[in-house]
mmCIF file of C-alpha atoms and ligand atoms in Angstrom:
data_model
loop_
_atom_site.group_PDB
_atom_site.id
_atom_site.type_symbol
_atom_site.label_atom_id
_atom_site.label_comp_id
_atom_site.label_asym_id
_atom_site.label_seq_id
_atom_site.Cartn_x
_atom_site.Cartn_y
_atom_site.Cartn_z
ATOM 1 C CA UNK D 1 0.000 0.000 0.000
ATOM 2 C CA UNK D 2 1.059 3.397 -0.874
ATOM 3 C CA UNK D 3 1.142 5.755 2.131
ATOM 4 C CA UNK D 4 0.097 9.790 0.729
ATOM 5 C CA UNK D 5 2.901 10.722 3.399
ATOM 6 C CA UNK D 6 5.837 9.147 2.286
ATOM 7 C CA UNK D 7 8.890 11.182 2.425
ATOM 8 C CA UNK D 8 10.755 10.320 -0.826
ATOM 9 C CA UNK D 9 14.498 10.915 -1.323
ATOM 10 C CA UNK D 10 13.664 13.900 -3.641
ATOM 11 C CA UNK D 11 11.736 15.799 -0.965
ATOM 12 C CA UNK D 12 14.311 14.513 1.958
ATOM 13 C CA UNK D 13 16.742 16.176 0.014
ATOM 14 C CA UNK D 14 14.268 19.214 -1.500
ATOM 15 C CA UNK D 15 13.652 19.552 2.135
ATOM 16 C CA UNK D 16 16.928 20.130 4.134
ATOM 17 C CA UNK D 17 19.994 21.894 3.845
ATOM 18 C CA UNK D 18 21.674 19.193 5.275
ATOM 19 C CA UNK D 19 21.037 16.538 2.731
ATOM 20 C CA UNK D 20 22.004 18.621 -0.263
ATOM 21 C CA UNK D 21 25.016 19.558 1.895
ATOM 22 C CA UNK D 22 26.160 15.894 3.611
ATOM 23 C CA UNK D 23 29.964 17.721 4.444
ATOM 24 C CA UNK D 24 27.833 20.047 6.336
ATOM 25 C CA UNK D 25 26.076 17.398 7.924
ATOM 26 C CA UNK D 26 29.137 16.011 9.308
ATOM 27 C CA UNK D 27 30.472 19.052 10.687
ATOM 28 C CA UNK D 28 27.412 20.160 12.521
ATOM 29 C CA UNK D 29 27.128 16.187 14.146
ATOM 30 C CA UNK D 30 30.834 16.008 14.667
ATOM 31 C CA UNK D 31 30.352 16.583 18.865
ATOM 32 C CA UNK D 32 27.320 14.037 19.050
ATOM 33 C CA UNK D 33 28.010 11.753 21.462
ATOM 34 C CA UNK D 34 25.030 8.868 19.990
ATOM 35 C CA UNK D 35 27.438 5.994 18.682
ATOM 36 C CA UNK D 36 29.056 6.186 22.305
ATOM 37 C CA UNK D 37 25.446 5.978 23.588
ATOM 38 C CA UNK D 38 24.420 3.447 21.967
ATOM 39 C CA UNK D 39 27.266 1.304 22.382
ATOM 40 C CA UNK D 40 26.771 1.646 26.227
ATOM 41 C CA UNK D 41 23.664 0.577 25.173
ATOM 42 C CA UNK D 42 24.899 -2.401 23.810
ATOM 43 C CA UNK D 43 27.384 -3.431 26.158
ATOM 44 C CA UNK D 44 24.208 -3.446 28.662
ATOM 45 C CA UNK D 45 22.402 -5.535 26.809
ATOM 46 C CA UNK D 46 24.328 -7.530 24.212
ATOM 47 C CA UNK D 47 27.647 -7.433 25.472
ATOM 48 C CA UNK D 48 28.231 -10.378 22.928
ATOM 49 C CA UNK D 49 27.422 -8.790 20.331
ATOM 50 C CA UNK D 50 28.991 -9.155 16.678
ATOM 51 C CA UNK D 51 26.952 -7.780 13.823
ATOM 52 C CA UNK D 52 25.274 -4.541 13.652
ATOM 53 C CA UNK D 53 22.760 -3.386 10.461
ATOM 54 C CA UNK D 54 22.057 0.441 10.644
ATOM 55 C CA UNK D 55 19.291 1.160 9.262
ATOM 56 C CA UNK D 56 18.885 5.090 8.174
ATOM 57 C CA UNK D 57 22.831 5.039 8.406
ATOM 58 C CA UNK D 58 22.753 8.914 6.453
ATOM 59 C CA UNK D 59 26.440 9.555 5.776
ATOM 60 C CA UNK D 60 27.804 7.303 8.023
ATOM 61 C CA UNK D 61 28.981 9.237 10.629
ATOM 62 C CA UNK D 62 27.841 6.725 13.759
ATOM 63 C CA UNK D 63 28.622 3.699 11.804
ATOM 64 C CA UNK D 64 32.442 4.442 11.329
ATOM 65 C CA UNK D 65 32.399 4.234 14.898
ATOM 66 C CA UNK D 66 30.774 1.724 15.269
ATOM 67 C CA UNK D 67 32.363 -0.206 12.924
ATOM 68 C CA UNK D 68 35.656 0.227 14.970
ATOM 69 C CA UNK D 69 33.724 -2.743 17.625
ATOM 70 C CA UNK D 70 31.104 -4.719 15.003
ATOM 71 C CA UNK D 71 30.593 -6.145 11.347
ATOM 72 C CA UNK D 72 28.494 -3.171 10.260
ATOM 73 C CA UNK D 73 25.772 -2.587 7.295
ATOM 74 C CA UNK D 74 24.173 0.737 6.469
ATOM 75 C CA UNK D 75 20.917 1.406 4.902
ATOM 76 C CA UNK D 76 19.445 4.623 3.809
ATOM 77 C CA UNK D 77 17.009 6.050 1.446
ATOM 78 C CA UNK D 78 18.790 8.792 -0.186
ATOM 79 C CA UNK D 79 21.055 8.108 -3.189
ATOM 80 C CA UNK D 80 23.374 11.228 -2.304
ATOM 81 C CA UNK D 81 23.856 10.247 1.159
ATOM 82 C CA UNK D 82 25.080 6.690 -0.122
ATOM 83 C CA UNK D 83 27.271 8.505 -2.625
ATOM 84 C CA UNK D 84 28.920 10.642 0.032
ATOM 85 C CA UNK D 85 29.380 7.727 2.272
ATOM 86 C CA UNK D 86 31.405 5.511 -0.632
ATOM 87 C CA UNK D 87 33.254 8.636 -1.300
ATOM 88 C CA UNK D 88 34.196 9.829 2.392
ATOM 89 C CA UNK D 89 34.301 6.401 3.721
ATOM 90 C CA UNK D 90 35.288 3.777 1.600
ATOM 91 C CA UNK D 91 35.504 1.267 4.434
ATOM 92 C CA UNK D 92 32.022 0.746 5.128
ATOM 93 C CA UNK D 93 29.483 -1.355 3.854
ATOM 94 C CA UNK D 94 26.506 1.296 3.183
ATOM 95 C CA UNK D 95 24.024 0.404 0.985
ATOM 96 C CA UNK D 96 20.975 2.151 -0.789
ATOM 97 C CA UNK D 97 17.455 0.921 0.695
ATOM 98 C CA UNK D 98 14.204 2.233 2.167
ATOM 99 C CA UNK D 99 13.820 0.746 6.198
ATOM 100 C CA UNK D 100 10.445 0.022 5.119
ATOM 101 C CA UNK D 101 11.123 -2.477 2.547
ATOM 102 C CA UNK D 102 14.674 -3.774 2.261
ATOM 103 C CA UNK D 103 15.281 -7.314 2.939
ATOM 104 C CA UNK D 104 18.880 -7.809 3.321
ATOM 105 C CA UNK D 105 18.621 -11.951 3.450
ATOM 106 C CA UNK D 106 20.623 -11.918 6.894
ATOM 107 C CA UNK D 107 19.867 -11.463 10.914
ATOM 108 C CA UNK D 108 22.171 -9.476 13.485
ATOM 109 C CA UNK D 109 23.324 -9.535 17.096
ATOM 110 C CA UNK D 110 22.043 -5.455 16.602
ATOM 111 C CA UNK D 111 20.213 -2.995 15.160
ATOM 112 C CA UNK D 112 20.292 0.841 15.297
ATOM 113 C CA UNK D 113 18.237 3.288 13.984
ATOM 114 C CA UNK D 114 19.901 6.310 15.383
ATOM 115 C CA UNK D 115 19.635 9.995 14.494
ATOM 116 C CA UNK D 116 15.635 9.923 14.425
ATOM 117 C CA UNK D 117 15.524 8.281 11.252
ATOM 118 C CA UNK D 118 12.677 6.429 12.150
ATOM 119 C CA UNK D 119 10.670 9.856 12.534
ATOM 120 C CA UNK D 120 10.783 10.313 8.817
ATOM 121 C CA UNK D 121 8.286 6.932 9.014
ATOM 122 C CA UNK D 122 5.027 9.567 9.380
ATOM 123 C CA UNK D 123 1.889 7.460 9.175
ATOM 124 C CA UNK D 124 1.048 4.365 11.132
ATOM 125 C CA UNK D 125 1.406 1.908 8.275
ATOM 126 C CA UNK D 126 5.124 3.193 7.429
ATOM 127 C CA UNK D 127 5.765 3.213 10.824
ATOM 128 C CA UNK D 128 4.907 -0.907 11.340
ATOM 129 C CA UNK D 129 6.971 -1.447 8.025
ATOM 130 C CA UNK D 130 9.794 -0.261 9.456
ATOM 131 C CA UNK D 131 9.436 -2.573 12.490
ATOM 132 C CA UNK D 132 8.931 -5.063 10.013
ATOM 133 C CA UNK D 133 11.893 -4.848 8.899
ATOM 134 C CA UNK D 134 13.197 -4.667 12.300
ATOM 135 C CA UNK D 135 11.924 -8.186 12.556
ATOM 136 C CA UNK D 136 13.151 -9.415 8.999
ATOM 137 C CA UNK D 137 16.238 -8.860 10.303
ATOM 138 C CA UNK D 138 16.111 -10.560 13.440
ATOM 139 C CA UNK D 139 16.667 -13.634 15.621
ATOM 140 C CA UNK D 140 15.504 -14.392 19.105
ATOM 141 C CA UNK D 141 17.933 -12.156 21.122
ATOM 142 C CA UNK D 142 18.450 -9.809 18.545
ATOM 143 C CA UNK D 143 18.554 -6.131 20.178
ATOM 144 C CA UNK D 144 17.033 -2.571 18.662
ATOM 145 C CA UNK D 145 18.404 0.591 19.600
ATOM 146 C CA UNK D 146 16.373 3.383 18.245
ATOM 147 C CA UNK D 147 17.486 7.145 19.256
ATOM 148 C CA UNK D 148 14.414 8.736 18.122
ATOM 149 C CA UNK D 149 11.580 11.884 19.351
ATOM 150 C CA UNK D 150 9.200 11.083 21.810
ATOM 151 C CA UNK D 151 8.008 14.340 22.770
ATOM 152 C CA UNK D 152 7.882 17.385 20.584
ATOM 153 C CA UNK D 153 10.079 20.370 20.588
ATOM 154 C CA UNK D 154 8.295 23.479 21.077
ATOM 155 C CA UNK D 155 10.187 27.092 21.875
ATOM 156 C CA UNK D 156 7.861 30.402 22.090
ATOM 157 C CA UNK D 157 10.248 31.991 20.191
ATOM 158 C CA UNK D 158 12.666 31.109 17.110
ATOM 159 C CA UNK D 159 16.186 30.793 18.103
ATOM 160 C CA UNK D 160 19.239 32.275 15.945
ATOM 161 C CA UNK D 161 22.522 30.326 15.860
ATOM 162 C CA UNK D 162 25.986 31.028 13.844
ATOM 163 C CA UNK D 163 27.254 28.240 11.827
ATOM 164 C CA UNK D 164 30.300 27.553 9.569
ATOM 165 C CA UNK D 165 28.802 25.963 6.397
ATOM 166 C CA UNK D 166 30.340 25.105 2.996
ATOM 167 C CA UNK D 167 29.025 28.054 1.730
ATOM 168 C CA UNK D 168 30.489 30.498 4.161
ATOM 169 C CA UNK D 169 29.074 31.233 7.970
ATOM 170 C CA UNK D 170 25.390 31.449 7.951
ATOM 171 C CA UNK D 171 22.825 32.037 10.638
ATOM 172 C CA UNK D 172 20.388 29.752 10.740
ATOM 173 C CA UNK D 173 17.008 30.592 12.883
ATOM 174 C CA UNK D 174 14.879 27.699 13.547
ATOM 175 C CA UNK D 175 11.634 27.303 14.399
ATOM 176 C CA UNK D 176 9.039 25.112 15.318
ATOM 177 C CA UNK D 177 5.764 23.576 14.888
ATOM 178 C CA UNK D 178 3.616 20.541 16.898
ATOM 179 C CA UNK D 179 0.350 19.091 14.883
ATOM 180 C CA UNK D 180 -1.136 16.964 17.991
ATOM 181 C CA UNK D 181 -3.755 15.305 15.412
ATOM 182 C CA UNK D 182 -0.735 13.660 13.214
ATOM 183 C CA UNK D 183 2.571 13.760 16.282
ATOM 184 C CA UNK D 184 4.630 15.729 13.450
ATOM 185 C CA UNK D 185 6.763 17.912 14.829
ATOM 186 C CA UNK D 186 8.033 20.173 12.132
ATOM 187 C CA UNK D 187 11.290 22.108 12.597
ATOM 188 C CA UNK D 188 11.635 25.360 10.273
ATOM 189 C CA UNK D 189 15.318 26.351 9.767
ATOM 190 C CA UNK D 190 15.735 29.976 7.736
ATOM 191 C CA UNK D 191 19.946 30.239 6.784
ATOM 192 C CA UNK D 192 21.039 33.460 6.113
ATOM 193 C CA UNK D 193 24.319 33.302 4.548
ATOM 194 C CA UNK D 194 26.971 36.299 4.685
ATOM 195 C CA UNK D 195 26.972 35.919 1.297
ATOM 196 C CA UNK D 196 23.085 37.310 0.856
ATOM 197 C CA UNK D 197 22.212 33.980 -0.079
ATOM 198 C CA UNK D 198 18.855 32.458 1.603
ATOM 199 C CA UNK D 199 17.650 28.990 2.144
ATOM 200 C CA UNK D 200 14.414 27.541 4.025
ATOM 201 C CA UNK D 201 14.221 23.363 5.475
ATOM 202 C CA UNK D 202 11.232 22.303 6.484
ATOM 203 C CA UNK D 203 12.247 19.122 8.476
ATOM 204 C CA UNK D 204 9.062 16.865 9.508
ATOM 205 C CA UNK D 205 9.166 14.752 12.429
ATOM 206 C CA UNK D 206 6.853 12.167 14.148
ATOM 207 C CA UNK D 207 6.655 12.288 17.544
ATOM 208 C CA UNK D 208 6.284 8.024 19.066
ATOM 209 C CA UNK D 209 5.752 8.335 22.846
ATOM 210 C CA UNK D 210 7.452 5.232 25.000
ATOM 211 C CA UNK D 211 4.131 3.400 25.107
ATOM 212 C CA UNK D 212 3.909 3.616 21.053
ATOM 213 C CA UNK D 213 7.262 2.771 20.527
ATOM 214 C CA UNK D 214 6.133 -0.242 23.247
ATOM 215 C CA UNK D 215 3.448 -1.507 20.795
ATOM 216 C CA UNK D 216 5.037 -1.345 17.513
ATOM 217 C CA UNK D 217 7.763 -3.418 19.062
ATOM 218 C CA UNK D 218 5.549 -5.815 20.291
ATOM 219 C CA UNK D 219 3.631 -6.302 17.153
ATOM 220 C CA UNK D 220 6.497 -7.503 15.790
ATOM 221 C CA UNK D 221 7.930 -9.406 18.489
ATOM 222 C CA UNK D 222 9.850 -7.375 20.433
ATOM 223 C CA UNK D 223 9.791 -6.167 24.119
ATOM 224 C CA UNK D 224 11.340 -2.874 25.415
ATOM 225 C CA UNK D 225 13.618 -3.323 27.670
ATOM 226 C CA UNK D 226 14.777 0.383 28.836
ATOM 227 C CA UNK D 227 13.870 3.812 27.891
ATOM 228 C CA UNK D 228 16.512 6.543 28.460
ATOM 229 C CA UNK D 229 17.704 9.946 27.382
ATOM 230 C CA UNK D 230 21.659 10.283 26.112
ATOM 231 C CA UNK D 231 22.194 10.024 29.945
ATOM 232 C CA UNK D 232 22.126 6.045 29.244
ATOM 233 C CA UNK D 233 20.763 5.620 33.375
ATOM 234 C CA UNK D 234 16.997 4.923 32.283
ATOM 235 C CA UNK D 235 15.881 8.523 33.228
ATOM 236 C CA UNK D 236 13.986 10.049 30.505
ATOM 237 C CA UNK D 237 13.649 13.546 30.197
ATOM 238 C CA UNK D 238 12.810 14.251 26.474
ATOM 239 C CA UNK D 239 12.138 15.304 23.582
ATOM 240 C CA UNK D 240 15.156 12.697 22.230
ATOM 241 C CA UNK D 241 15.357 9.136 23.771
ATOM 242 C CA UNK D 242 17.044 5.731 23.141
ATOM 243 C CA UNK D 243 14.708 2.811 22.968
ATOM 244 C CA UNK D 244 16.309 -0.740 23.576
ATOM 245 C CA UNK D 245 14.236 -3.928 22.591
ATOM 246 C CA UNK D 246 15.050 -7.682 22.524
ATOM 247 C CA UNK D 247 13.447 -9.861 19.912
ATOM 248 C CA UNK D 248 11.689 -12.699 21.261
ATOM 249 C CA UNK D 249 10.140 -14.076 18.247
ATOM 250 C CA UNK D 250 6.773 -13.119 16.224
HETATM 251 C C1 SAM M 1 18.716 12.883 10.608
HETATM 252 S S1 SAM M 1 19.351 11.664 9.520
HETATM 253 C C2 SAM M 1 20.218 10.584 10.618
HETATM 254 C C3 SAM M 1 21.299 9.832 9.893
HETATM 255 C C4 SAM M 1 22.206 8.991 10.797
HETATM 256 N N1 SAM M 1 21.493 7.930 11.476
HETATM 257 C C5 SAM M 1 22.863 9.906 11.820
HETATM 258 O O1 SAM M 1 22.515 9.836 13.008
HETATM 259 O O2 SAM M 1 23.710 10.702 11.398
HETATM 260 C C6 SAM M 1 17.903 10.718 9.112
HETATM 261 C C7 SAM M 1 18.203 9.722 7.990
HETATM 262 O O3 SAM M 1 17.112 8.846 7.813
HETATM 263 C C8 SAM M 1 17.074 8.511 6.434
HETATM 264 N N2 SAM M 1 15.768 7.945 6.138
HETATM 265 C C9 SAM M 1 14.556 8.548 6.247
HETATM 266 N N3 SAM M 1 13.587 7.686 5.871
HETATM 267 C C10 SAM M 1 14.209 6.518 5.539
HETATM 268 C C11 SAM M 1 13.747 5.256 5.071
HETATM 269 N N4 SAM M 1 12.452 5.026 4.875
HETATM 270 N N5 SAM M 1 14.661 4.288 4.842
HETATM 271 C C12 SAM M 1 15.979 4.513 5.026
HETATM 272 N N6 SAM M 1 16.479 5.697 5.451
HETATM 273 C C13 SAM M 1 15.596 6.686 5.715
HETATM 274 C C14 SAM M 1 17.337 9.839 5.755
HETATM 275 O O4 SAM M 1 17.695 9.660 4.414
HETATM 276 C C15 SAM M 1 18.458 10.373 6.632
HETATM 277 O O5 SAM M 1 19.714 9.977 6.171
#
C-alpha cells in the first residue's frame, strides 16, 4: 500500500539543507556523542554482540564508529547520502534501501536506527513497516536501539545560531511547529548566509511516545527493555530518547 505521506528521497533532500550539503552534515554532528550511547547501550544488553545493520545510516557518521567494535551494514534512502558515504568512507558497507522495505537476506546480534531516522516513518502503516523490517532482520535475542523523538520540541520563540557551512558562515534561525492530530513535529530552519544567499528546510518529524514505541515493538515481536535519554541511566527527560528492545520471536 502506498502511504500519501511518504517522504521520498527527492523531498528529503528538497527539504533540508543538510542533505544537499552531507559535508555540512558532518560538521554540525561532529560533537554528538550517539554511537558512544548506543554502544553503552549495547554493552548493557548484548555485550556479545557481533553484527550490527544500521538502518537510516545517512552519511555514516555513527557507523564508522561503530564499525571500529562490530561487522556493520548501512541502509538509507537517499542516493546522495550513499554517494557521500562511498566517497568519504570507503571502508564501510553502506548500501541504498528504504527501512520500510529492504530485505537484506541476513539477521544481526544489533540494530540501530539512530539519528531519528525512524521519525521520517510519518503514518502508522510506514511506521509498522519499518518494524517489520526490524523483525526481517532478526533472531531471538536480537537487540534494537532506536534514538528517536518522543516528545515534541516546542520554543515560544525562534532561536538564531551562527554556523560555519560550505558556503560560508550562515545564521540559521529555527523554528518550530507541533500538529497533535498527526505527532509531526516540524522544525523550520531559515539560513542566512553572509553571502546574501537564503535557504528555508522544512524538516518533519513524528513524535512516538514510550508506550507507542512499546506496541510497535511488540507487534512484531519485540519487548522494550529500557527507555533513556543520552544520559544512558533509564531517566527520561525528552524530547530525544534511546529505545532498547530484545526480539523474542513473532
Ligand atoms: C537525521 S538523519 C540521521 C542519519 C544517521 N542515522 C545519523 O545519526 O547521522 C535521518 C536519515 O534517515 C534517512 N531515512 C529517512 N527515511 C528513511 C527510510 N524510509 N529508509 C531509510 N532511510 C531513511 C534519511 O535519508 C536520513 O539519512
Amino acid at each position: 500500500m502506498n502511504s500519501p505521506d511518504i517522504a521520498g528521497p527527492e523531498l528529503l533532500e528538497e527539504s533540508n539543507l543538510f542533505y544537499r550539503d552531507p559535508a555540512l552534515y558532518d560538521s554540525v554532528q561532529s560533537d554528538s556523542d550517539s554511537a558512544d550511547v548506543c554502544r553503552a547501550l549495547i554493552g548493557r544488553h548484548s555485550p556479545d554482540a557481533r553484527t550490527l545493520l544500521d538502518f537510516g545510516c545517512g552519511t555514516g557518521r555513527d557507523l564508522e564508529l561503530l564499525a571500529k567494535h562490530f561487522d556493520c551494514i548501512g541502509v538509507d534512502l537517499q542516493p546522495g547520502l550513499i554517494d557521500y558515504a562511498h566517497r568519504t568512507r570507503p571502508e564501510l558497507d553502506v548500501r541504498l534501501g528504504d527501512m520500510r522495505t529492504v530485505r537484506l537476506g541476513r539477521t544481526a546480534d544489533v540494530l540501530v536506527c539512530l539519528g531519528n531516522s525512524l521519525a521520517y516513518a510519518h503514518d502508522n502503516h510506514d511506521v509498522r513497516a519499518a518494524f517489520q523490517t526490524f523483525a526481517a532482520h532478526s533472531r531471538p535475542g536480537t537487540i534494537l536501539v532506536l534514538c528517536s523523538p518522543v516528545a515534541p520540541i516546542e520554543r515560544p520563540r525562534p532561536q538564531s545560531a551562527r554556523v560555519e557551512t560550505g558556503q560560508g558562515t550562515a545564521t540559521v534561525t529555527i523554528s518550530y511547529e507541533w500538529d497533535l492530530l498527526t505527532q509531526i513535529n516540524s522544525t523550520h530552519r531559515h539560513w542566512t548566509f553572509d553571502s546574501g544567499e537564503e535557504a528555508h528546510d522544512v524538516i518533519r518529524r513524528r513524535v512516538l511516545g514510550p508506550r507507542e514505541l512499546e506496541l510497535h515493538a511488540a507487534l512484531v515481536g519485540f519487548d522494550v527493555v529500557e527507555i533513556t535519554d543520552e544520559s544512558a541511566t533509564g531517566s527520561l527527560t525528552g524530547p530525544g530518547a534511546y529505545t532498547v528492545a530484545r526480539y523474542r520471536a513473532q
